[in-house]
Coordinates of C-alpha atoms in Angstrom, one line a residue:
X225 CA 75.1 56.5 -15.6
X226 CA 77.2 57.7 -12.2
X227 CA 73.7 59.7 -11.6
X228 CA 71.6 56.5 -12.2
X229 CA 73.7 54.4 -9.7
X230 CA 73.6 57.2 -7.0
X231 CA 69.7 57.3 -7.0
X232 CA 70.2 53.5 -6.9
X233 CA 72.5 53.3 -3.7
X234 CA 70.3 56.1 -2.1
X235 CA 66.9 54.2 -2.6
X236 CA 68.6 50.7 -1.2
X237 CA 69.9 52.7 2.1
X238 CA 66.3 54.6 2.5
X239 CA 65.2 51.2 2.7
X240 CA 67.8 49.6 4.4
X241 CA 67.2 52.2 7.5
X242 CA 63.5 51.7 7.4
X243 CA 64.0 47.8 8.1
X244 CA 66.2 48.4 10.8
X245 CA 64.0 51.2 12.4
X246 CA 61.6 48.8 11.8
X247 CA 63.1 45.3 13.4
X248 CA 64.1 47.7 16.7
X249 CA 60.5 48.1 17.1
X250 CA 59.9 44.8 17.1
X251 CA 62.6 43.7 19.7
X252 CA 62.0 46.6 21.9
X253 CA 58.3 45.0 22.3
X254 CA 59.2 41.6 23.1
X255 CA 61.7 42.7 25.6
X256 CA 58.9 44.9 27.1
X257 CA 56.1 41.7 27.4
X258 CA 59.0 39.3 28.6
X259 CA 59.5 41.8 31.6
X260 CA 55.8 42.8 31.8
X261 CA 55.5 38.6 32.5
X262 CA 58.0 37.7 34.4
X263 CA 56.9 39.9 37.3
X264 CA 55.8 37.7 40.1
X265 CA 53.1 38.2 43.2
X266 CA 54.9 39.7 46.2
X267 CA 54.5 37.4 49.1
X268 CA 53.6 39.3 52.4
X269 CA 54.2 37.8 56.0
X270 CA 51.9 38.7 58.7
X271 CA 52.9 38.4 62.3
X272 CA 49.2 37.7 64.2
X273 CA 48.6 37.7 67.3
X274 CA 52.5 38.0 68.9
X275 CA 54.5 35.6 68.1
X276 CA 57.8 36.3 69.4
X277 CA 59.3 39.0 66.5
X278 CA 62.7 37.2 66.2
X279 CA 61.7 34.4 65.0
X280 CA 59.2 35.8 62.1
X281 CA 62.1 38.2 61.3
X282 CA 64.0 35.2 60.5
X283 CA 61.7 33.4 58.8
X284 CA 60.6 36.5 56.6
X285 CA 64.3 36.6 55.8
X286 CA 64.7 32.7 54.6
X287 CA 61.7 33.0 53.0
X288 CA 63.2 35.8 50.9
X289 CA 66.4 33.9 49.5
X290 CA 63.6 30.8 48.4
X291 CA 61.5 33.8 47.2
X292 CA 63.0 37.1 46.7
X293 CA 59.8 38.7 46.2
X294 CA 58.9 38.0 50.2
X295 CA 58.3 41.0 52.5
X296 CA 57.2 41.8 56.4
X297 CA 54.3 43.4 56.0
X298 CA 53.1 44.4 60.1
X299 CA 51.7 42.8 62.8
X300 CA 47.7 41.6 63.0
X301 CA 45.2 41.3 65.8
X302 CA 44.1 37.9 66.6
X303 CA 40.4 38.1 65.2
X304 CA 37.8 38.0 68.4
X305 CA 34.8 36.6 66.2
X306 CA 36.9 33.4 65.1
X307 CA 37.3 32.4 69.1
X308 CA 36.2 29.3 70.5
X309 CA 36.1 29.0 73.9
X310 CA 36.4 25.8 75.2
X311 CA 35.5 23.8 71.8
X312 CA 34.2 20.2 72.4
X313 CA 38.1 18.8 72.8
X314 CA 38.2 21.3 75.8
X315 CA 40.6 23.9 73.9
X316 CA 41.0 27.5 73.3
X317 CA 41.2 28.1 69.5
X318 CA 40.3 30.2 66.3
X319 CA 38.2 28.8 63.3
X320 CA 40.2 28.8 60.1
X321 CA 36.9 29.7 58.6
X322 CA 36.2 33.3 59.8
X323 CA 39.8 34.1 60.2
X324 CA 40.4 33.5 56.1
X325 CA 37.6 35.8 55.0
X326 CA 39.5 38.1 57.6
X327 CA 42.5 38.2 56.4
X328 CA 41.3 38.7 52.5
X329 CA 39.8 41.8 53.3
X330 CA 42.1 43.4 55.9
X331 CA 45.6 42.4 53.8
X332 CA 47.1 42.9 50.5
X333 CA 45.7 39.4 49.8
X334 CA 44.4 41.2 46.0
X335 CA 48.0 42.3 44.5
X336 CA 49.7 39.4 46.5
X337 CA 50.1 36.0 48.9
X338 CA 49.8 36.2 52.2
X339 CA 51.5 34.4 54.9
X340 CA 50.1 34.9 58.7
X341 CA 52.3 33.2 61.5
X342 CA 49.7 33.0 64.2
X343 CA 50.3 33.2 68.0
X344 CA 46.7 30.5 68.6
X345 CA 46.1 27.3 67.7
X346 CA 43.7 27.4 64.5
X347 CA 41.3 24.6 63.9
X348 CA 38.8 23.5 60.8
X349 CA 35.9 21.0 61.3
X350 CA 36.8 17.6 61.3
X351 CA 33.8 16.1 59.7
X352 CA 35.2 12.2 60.5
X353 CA 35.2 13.2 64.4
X354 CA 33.0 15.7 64.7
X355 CA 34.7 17.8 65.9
X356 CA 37.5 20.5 65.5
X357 CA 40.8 19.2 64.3
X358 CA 44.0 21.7 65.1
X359 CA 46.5 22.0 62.3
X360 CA 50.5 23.1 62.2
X361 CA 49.3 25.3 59.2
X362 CA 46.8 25.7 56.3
X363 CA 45.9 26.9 53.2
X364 CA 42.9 27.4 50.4
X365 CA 44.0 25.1 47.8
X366 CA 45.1 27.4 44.8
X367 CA 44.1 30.1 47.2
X368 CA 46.2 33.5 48.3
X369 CA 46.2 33.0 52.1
X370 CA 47.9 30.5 54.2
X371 CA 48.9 30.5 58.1
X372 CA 51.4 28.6 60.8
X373 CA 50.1 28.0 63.9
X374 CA 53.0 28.7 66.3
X375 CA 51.3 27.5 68.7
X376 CA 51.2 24.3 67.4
X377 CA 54.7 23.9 66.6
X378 CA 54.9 25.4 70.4
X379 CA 52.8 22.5 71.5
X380 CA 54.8 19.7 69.8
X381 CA 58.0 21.6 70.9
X382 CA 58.8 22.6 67.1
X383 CA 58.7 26.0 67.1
X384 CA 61.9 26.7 65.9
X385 CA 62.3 28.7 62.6
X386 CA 63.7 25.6 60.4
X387 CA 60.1 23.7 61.7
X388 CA 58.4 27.2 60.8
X389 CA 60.0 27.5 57.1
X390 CA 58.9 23.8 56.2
X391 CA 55.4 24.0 57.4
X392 CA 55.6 27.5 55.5
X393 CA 57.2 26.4 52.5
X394 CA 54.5 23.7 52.5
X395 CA 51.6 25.8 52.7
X396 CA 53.0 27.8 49.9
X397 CA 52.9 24.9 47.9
X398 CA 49.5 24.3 48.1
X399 CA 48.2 27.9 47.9
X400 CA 50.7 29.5 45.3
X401 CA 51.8 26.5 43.6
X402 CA 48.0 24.1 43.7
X403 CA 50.5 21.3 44.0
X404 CA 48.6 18.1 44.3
X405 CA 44.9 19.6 44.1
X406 CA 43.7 16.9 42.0
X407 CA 44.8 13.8 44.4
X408 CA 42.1 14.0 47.2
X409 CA 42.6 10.2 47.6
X410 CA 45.8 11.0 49.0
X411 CA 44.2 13.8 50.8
X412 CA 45.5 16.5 48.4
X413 CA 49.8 15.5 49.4
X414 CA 52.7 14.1 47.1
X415 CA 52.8 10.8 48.2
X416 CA 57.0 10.7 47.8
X417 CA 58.1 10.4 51.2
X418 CA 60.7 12.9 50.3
X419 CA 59.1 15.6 49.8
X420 CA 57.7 18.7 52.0
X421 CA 54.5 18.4 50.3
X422 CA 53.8 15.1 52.0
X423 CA 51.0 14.5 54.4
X424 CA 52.0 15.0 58.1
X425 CA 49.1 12.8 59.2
X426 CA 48.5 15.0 62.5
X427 CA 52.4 14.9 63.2
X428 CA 55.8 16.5 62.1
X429 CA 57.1 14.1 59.8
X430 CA 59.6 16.7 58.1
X431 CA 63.0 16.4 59.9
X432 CA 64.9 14.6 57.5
X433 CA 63.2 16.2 54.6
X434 CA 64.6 19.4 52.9
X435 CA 63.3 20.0 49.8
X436 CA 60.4 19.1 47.1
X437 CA 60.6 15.8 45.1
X438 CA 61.4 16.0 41.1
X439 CA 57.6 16.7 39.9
X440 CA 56.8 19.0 42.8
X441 CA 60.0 21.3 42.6
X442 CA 59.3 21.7 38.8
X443 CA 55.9 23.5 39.7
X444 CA 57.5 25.4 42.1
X445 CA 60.2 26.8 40.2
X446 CA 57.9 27.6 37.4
X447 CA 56.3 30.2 40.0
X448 CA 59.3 31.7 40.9
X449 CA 61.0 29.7 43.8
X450 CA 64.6 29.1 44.1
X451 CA 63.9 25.8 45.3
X452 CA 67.5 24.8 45.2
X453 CA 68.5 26.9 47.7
X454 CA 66.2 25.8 50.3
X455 CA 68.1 22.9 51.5
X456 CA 70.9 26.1 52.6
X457 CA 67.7 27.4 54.2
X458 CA 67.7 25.5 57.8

């Protein structure tokens, strides 16, 4: 009988052990996908061009407490082939179009986003006017590449580092976060007046606007932005 009862209690803690083994096997794993997919794309910021190194210093470094996975990654050579000299408005500038497909192939566009402050005013064809229309900064929608134009800022006397951070921020939004892709009636922007992701309808309509609106913010964070603490940003 005693014999019989100690076979019994062995069997039960043979098994017992195997079950255990077995569930640490199990948790091990889905600890290993959760950190396997939470890893996010590092964002890389390109100085182009010259801009003055203190101020894309500073804004590499706000950028990194909205999204610690931010990095300076060198300076860049304003692309010679993208130059317009003296475009039909009479200006100097560099088309969006070649200097993209630039960028891609010369950065770490393909294991990350890339941010390029540019020291030129960058244009795309403005198909209403005919013409080319110059822009603060811009982006592929759902794309990897965006830019701000510092000369732009320069040129509407905001190029400070808070203007800098919400024309970048914005960008991001459409690149990393495709905010507002589908809405080309509104010209592809949130339409809360709120928000950073508004249009800026050839201006600078962001100086008593600090963060996203409810719907936008939500995206945001889902790609990794601490968007709450970009209000401590500027």
């Amino acid at each position: 009988m005693k014999e019989s009862i100690f076979i019994l209690a062995a069997v039960l803690l043979f098994f017992s052990c195997g079950n255990s083994k077995s569930k640490g096997k199990e948790v091990a794993t889905k600890v290993h996908t959760t950190k396997a997919t939470s890893e996010k794309p590092v964002l890389h910021v390109y100085n182009m061009g010259g801009v003055p190194s203190n101020l894309v210093n500073q804004l590499t470094s706000r950028l990194k407490v909205i999204y610690p996975n931010t990095e300076y990654s060198g300076d860049l050579a304003l692309v010679d082939s993208a130059y317009i000299k003296n475009d039909k408005k009479g200006n100097d500038r560099y088309w969006w179009s070649k200097l993209r497909p630039h960028i891609i192939k010369t950065t770490d566009t393909k294991r990350g986003i890339s941010l390029v402050v540019i020291n030129a005013e960058v244009c795309n064809w403005d198909h209403k006017n005919k013409g080319s229309h110059a822009n603060l900064g811009m982006s592929a929608l759902g794309g990897h590449v965006s830019f701000v134009s510092y000369q732009r800022l320069k040129k509407n006397r905001r190029n400070n580092v808070n203007d800098m951070l919400k024309i970048a921020i914005h960008e991001l939004g459409h690149s990393v976060g495709r905010l507002v892709v589908e809405r080309e009636d509104l010209r592809h922007h949130c339409p809360n007046k709120n928000c950073l992701m508004k249009d800026a309808k050839n201006g600078y309509p962001y100086d008593d606007v600090k963060t996203f609106c409810p719907s936008c913010e939500k995206v945001m964070k889902g790609k990794g932005f601490k968007t709450d603490t970009i209000g401590w940003c500027f």
